[in-house]
PDB file of C-alpha atoms and ligand atoms in Angstrom:
ATOM      1  CA  UNK A 295     -53.685 -21.855 -21.356  1.00 44.00           C
ATOM      2  CA  UNK A 296     -51.434 -24.720 -22.416  1.00 47.00           C
ATOM      3  CA  UNK A 297     -50.622 -26.704 -19.289  1.00 48.00           C
ATOM      4  CA  UNK A 298     -48.443 -29.313 -21.033  1.00 48.00           C
ATOM      5  CA  UNK A 299     -45.349 -27.118 -20.835  1.00 57.00           C
ATOM      6  CA  UNK A 300     -43.704 -25.430 -17.877  1.00 61.00           C
ATOM      7  CA  UNK A 301     -44.858 -21.870 -17.344  1.00 79.00           C
ATOM      8  CA  UNK A 302     -42.818 -18.860 -18.361  1.00 86.00           C
ATOM      9  CA  UNK A 303     -41.735 -18.245 -14.774  1.00 89.00           C
ATOM     10  CA  UNK A 304     -40.577 -21.858 -14.396  1.00 86.00           C
ATOM     11  CA  UNK A 305     -38.653 -21.652 -17.662  1.00 87.00           C
ATOM     12  CA  UNK A 306     -37.003 -18.405 -16.555  1.00 92.00           C
ATOM     13  CA  UNK A 307     -36.066 -20.016 -13.229  1.00 93.00           C
ATOM     14  CA  UNK A 308     -34.547 -23.017 -15.010  1.00 92.00           C
ATOM     15  CA  UNK A 309     -32.486 -20.843 -17.373  1.00 95.00           C
ATOM     16  CA  UNK A 310     -31.374 -18.566 -14.517  1.00 96.00           C
ATOM     17  CA  UNK A 311     -30.378 -21.491 -12.296  1.00 96.00           C
ATOM     18  CA  UNK A 312     -28.468 -23.215 -15.083  1.00 96.00           C
ATOM     19  CA  UNK A 313     -26.773 -19.930 -15.992  1.00 97.00           C
ATOM     20  CA  UNK A 314     -25.753 -19.398 -12.363  1.00 97.00           C
ATOM     21  CA  UNK A 315     -24.250 -22.894 -12.164  1.00 97.00           C
ATOM     22  CA  UNK A 316     -22.396 -22.324 -15.436  1.00 97.00           C
ATOM     23  CA  UNK A 317     -21.059 -19.004 -14.130  1.00 97.00           C
ATOM     24  CA  UNK A 318     -19.878 -20.675 -10.911  1.00 97.00           C
ATOM     25  CA  UNK A 319     -18.140 -23.323 -13.004  1.00 96.00           C
ATOM     26  CA  UNK A 320     -16.435 -20.595 -14.999  1.00 96.00           C
ATOM     27  CA  UNK A 321     -15.272 -18.842 -11.808  1.00 96.00           C
ATOM     28  CA  UNK A 322     -13.950 -22.147 -10.440  1.00 95.00           C
ATOM     29  CA  UNK A 323     -12.075 -22.892 -13.654  1.00 95.00           C
ATOM     30  CA  UNK A 324     -10.634 -19.383 -13.728  1.00 94.00           C
ATOM     31  CA  UNK A 325      -8.555 -20.223 -10.657  1.00 95.00           C
ATOM     32  CA  UNK A 326      -6.712 -22.807 -12.760  1.00 95.00           C
ATOM     33  CA  UNK A 327      -5.681 -20.113 -15.279  1.00 94.00           C
ATOM     34  CA  UNK A 328      -7.152 -21.967 -18.234  1.00 92.00           C
ATOM     35  CA  UNK A 329      -7.355 -20.186 -21.591  1.00 95.00           C
ATOM     36  CA  UNK A 330     -10.581 -18.212 -21.921  1.00 96.00           C
ATOM     37  CA  UNK A 331     -11.817 -20.376 -24.808  1.00 97.00           C
ATOM     38  CA  UNK A 332     -11.521 -23.525 -22.680  1.00 96.00           C
ATOM     39  CA  UNK A 333     -13.250 -21.874 -19.762  1.00 96.00           C
ATOM     40  CA  UNK A 334     -16.109 -20.654 -21.951  1.00 96.00           C
ATOM     41  CA  UNK A 335     -16.515 -24.012 -23.669  1.00 97.00           C
ATOM     42  CA  UNK A 336     -16.634 -25.867 -20.333  1.00 97.00           C
ATOM     43  CA  UNK A 337     -19.083 -23.368 -18.837  1.00 97.00           C
ATOM     44  CA  UNK A 338     -21.294 -23.537 -21.910  1.00 97.00           C
ATOM     45  CA  UNK A 339     -21.243 -27.340 -21.752  1.00 98.00           C
ATOM     46  CA  UNK A 340     -22.332 -27.219 -18.106  1.00 97.00           C
ATOM     47  CA  UNK A 341     -25.113 -24.783 -19.022  1.00 97.00           C
ATOM     48  CA  UNK A 342     -26.327 -26.956 -21.909  1.00 97.00           C
ATOM     49  CA  UNK A 343     -26.245 -30.181 -19.912  1.00 97.00           C
ATOM     50  CA  UNK A 344     -28.088 -28.702 -16.940  1.00 97.00           C
ATOM     51  CA  UNK A 345     -30.688 -27.016 -19.142  1.00 96.00           C
ATOM     52  CA  UNK A 346     -31.300 -30.274 -21.015  1.00 96.00           C
ATOM     53  CA  UNK A 347     -31.618 -32.169 -17.728  1.00 95.00           C
ATOM     54  CA  UNK A 348     -34.055 -29.700 -16.188  1.00 93.00           C
ATOM     55  CA  UNK A 349     -36.235 -29.386 -19.291  1.00 90.00           C
ATOM     56  CA  UNK A 350     -36.356 -33.175 -19.659  1.00 90.00           C
ATOM     57  CA  UNK A 351     -37.317 -33.535 -16.005  1.00 89.00           C
ATOM     58  CA  UNK A 352     -39.970 -30.824 -16.380  1.00 85.00           C
ATOM     59  CA  UNK A 353     -41.435 -32.576 -19.436  1.00 83.00           C
ATOM     60  CA  UNK A 354     -41.507 -35.918 -17.618  1.00 84.00           C
ATOM     61  CA  UNK A 355     -43.306 -34.363 -14.665  1.00 82.00           C
ATOM     62  CA  UNK A 356     -46.947 -35.336 -14.914  1.00 79.00           C
ATOM     63  CA  UNK A 357     -46.477 -37.689 -17.854  1.00 88.00           C
ATOM     64  CA  UNK A 358     -48.539 -40.895 -17.808  1.00 91.00           C
ATOM     65  CA  UNK A 359     -47.769 -43.917 -19.972  1.00 93.00           C
ATOM     66  CA  UNK A 360     -50.263 -46.650 -20.851  1.00 94.00           C
ATOM     67  CA  UNK A 361     -49.229 -49.808 -22.665  1.00 93.00           C
ATOM     68  CA  UNK A 362     -51.169 -52.624 -24.236  1.00 91.00           C
ATOM     69  CA  UNK A 363     -51.176 -55.611 -21.825  1.00 89.00           C
ATOM     70  CA  UNK A 364     -50.440 -58.137 -24.591  1.00 89.00           C
ATOM     71  CA  UNK A 365     -46.779 -59.217 -24.492  1.00 89.00           C
ATOM     72  CA  UNK A 366     -46.180 -58.972 -28.258  1.00 89.00           C
ATOM     73  CA  UNK A 367     -47.840 -55.590 -28.709  1.00 90.00           C
ATOM     74  CA  UNK A 368     -45.862 -52.362 -28.422  1.00 91.00           C
ATOM     75  CA  UNK A 369     -48.839 -49.986 -28.510  1.00 91.00           C
ATOM     76  CA  UNK A 370     -48.073 -47.147 -26.088  1.00 93.00           C
ATOM     77  CA  UNK A 371     -49.819 -43.901 -25.220  1.00 93.00           C
ATOM     78  CA  UNK A 372     -48.056 -41.054 -23.399  1.00 92.00           C
ATOM     79  CA  UNK A 373     -50.127 -38.263 -21.887  1.00 92.00           C
ATOM     80  CA  UNK A 374     -49.025 -35.051 -20.261  1.00 86.00           C
ATOM     81  CA  UNK A 375     -50.971 -33.177 -17.623  1.00 82.00           C
ATOM     82  CA  UNK A 376     -54.409 -34.689 -18.218  1.00 87.00           C
ATOM     83  CA  UNK A 377     -57.211 -34.972 -15.686  1.00 90.00           C
ATOM     84  CA  UNK A 378     -58.264 -38.273 -14.120  1.00 92.00           C
ATOM     85  CA  UNK A 379     -61.152 -38.846 -16.538  1.00 94.00           C
ATOM     86  CA  UNK A 380     -59.035 -38.360 -19.634  1.00 94.00           C
ATOM     87  CA  UNK A 381     -56.292 -40.519 -18.131  1.00 93.00           C
ATOM     88  CA  UNK A 382     -58.774 -43.320 -17.442  1.00 94.00           C
ATOM     89  CA  UNK A 383     -60.206 -43.067 -20.978  1.00 95.00           C
ATOM     90  CA  UNK A 384     -56.749 -43.511 -22.551  1.00 94.00           C
ATOM     91  CA  UNK A 385     -55.930 -46.325 -20.142  1.00 93.00           C
ATOM     92  CA  UNK A 386     -58.996 -48.204 -21.409  1.00 92.00           C
ATOM     93  CA  UNK A 387     -58.148 -47.422 -25.031  1.00 91.00           C
ATOM     94  CA  UNK A 388     -54.629 -48.804 -24.554  1.00 91.00           C
ATOM     95  CA  UNK A 389     -56.005 -51.952 -22.918  1.00 89.00           C
ATOM     96  CA  UNK A 390     -58.636 -52.623 -25.589  1.00 89.00           C
ATOM     97  CA  UNK A 391     -57.281 -51.104 -28.779  1.00 87.00           C
ATOM     98  CA  UNK A 392     -57.874 -53.017 -32.004  1.00 87.00           C
ATOM     99  CA  UNK A 393     -55.054 -55.226 -33.235  1.00 79.00           C
ATOM    100  CA  UNK A 394     -54.227 -55.773 -36.862  1.00 62.00           C
ATOM    101  CA  UNK A 395     -54.002 -59.407 -37.901  1.00 53.00           C
TER     102      UNK A 395
HETATM  103 ZN1   ZN B 619     -52.073 -54.245 -28.293  1.00 96.38          ZN
END
């Protein structure tokens, strides 16, 4: 099983929640008697923004970043959902990686 991505149930919950918020936005905007195209475009924008926010937050959950301690080096390693041993191994690699001269 791939544990680096949210599960199917979590993805369904995110899409359902974002869809519900977009529908509520559409109902709110309907009281202003906006044209249907405007209402749909605003609701779709709310759906897209919320879905992007939740998927970005879900991807960041459990992400570890290790950087080289040298000030002029930009070597960076990002890991998602790894165990403590693997995390420690990459932390040491980032701290002692070979530099090109
Ligand atoms: Zn370095």
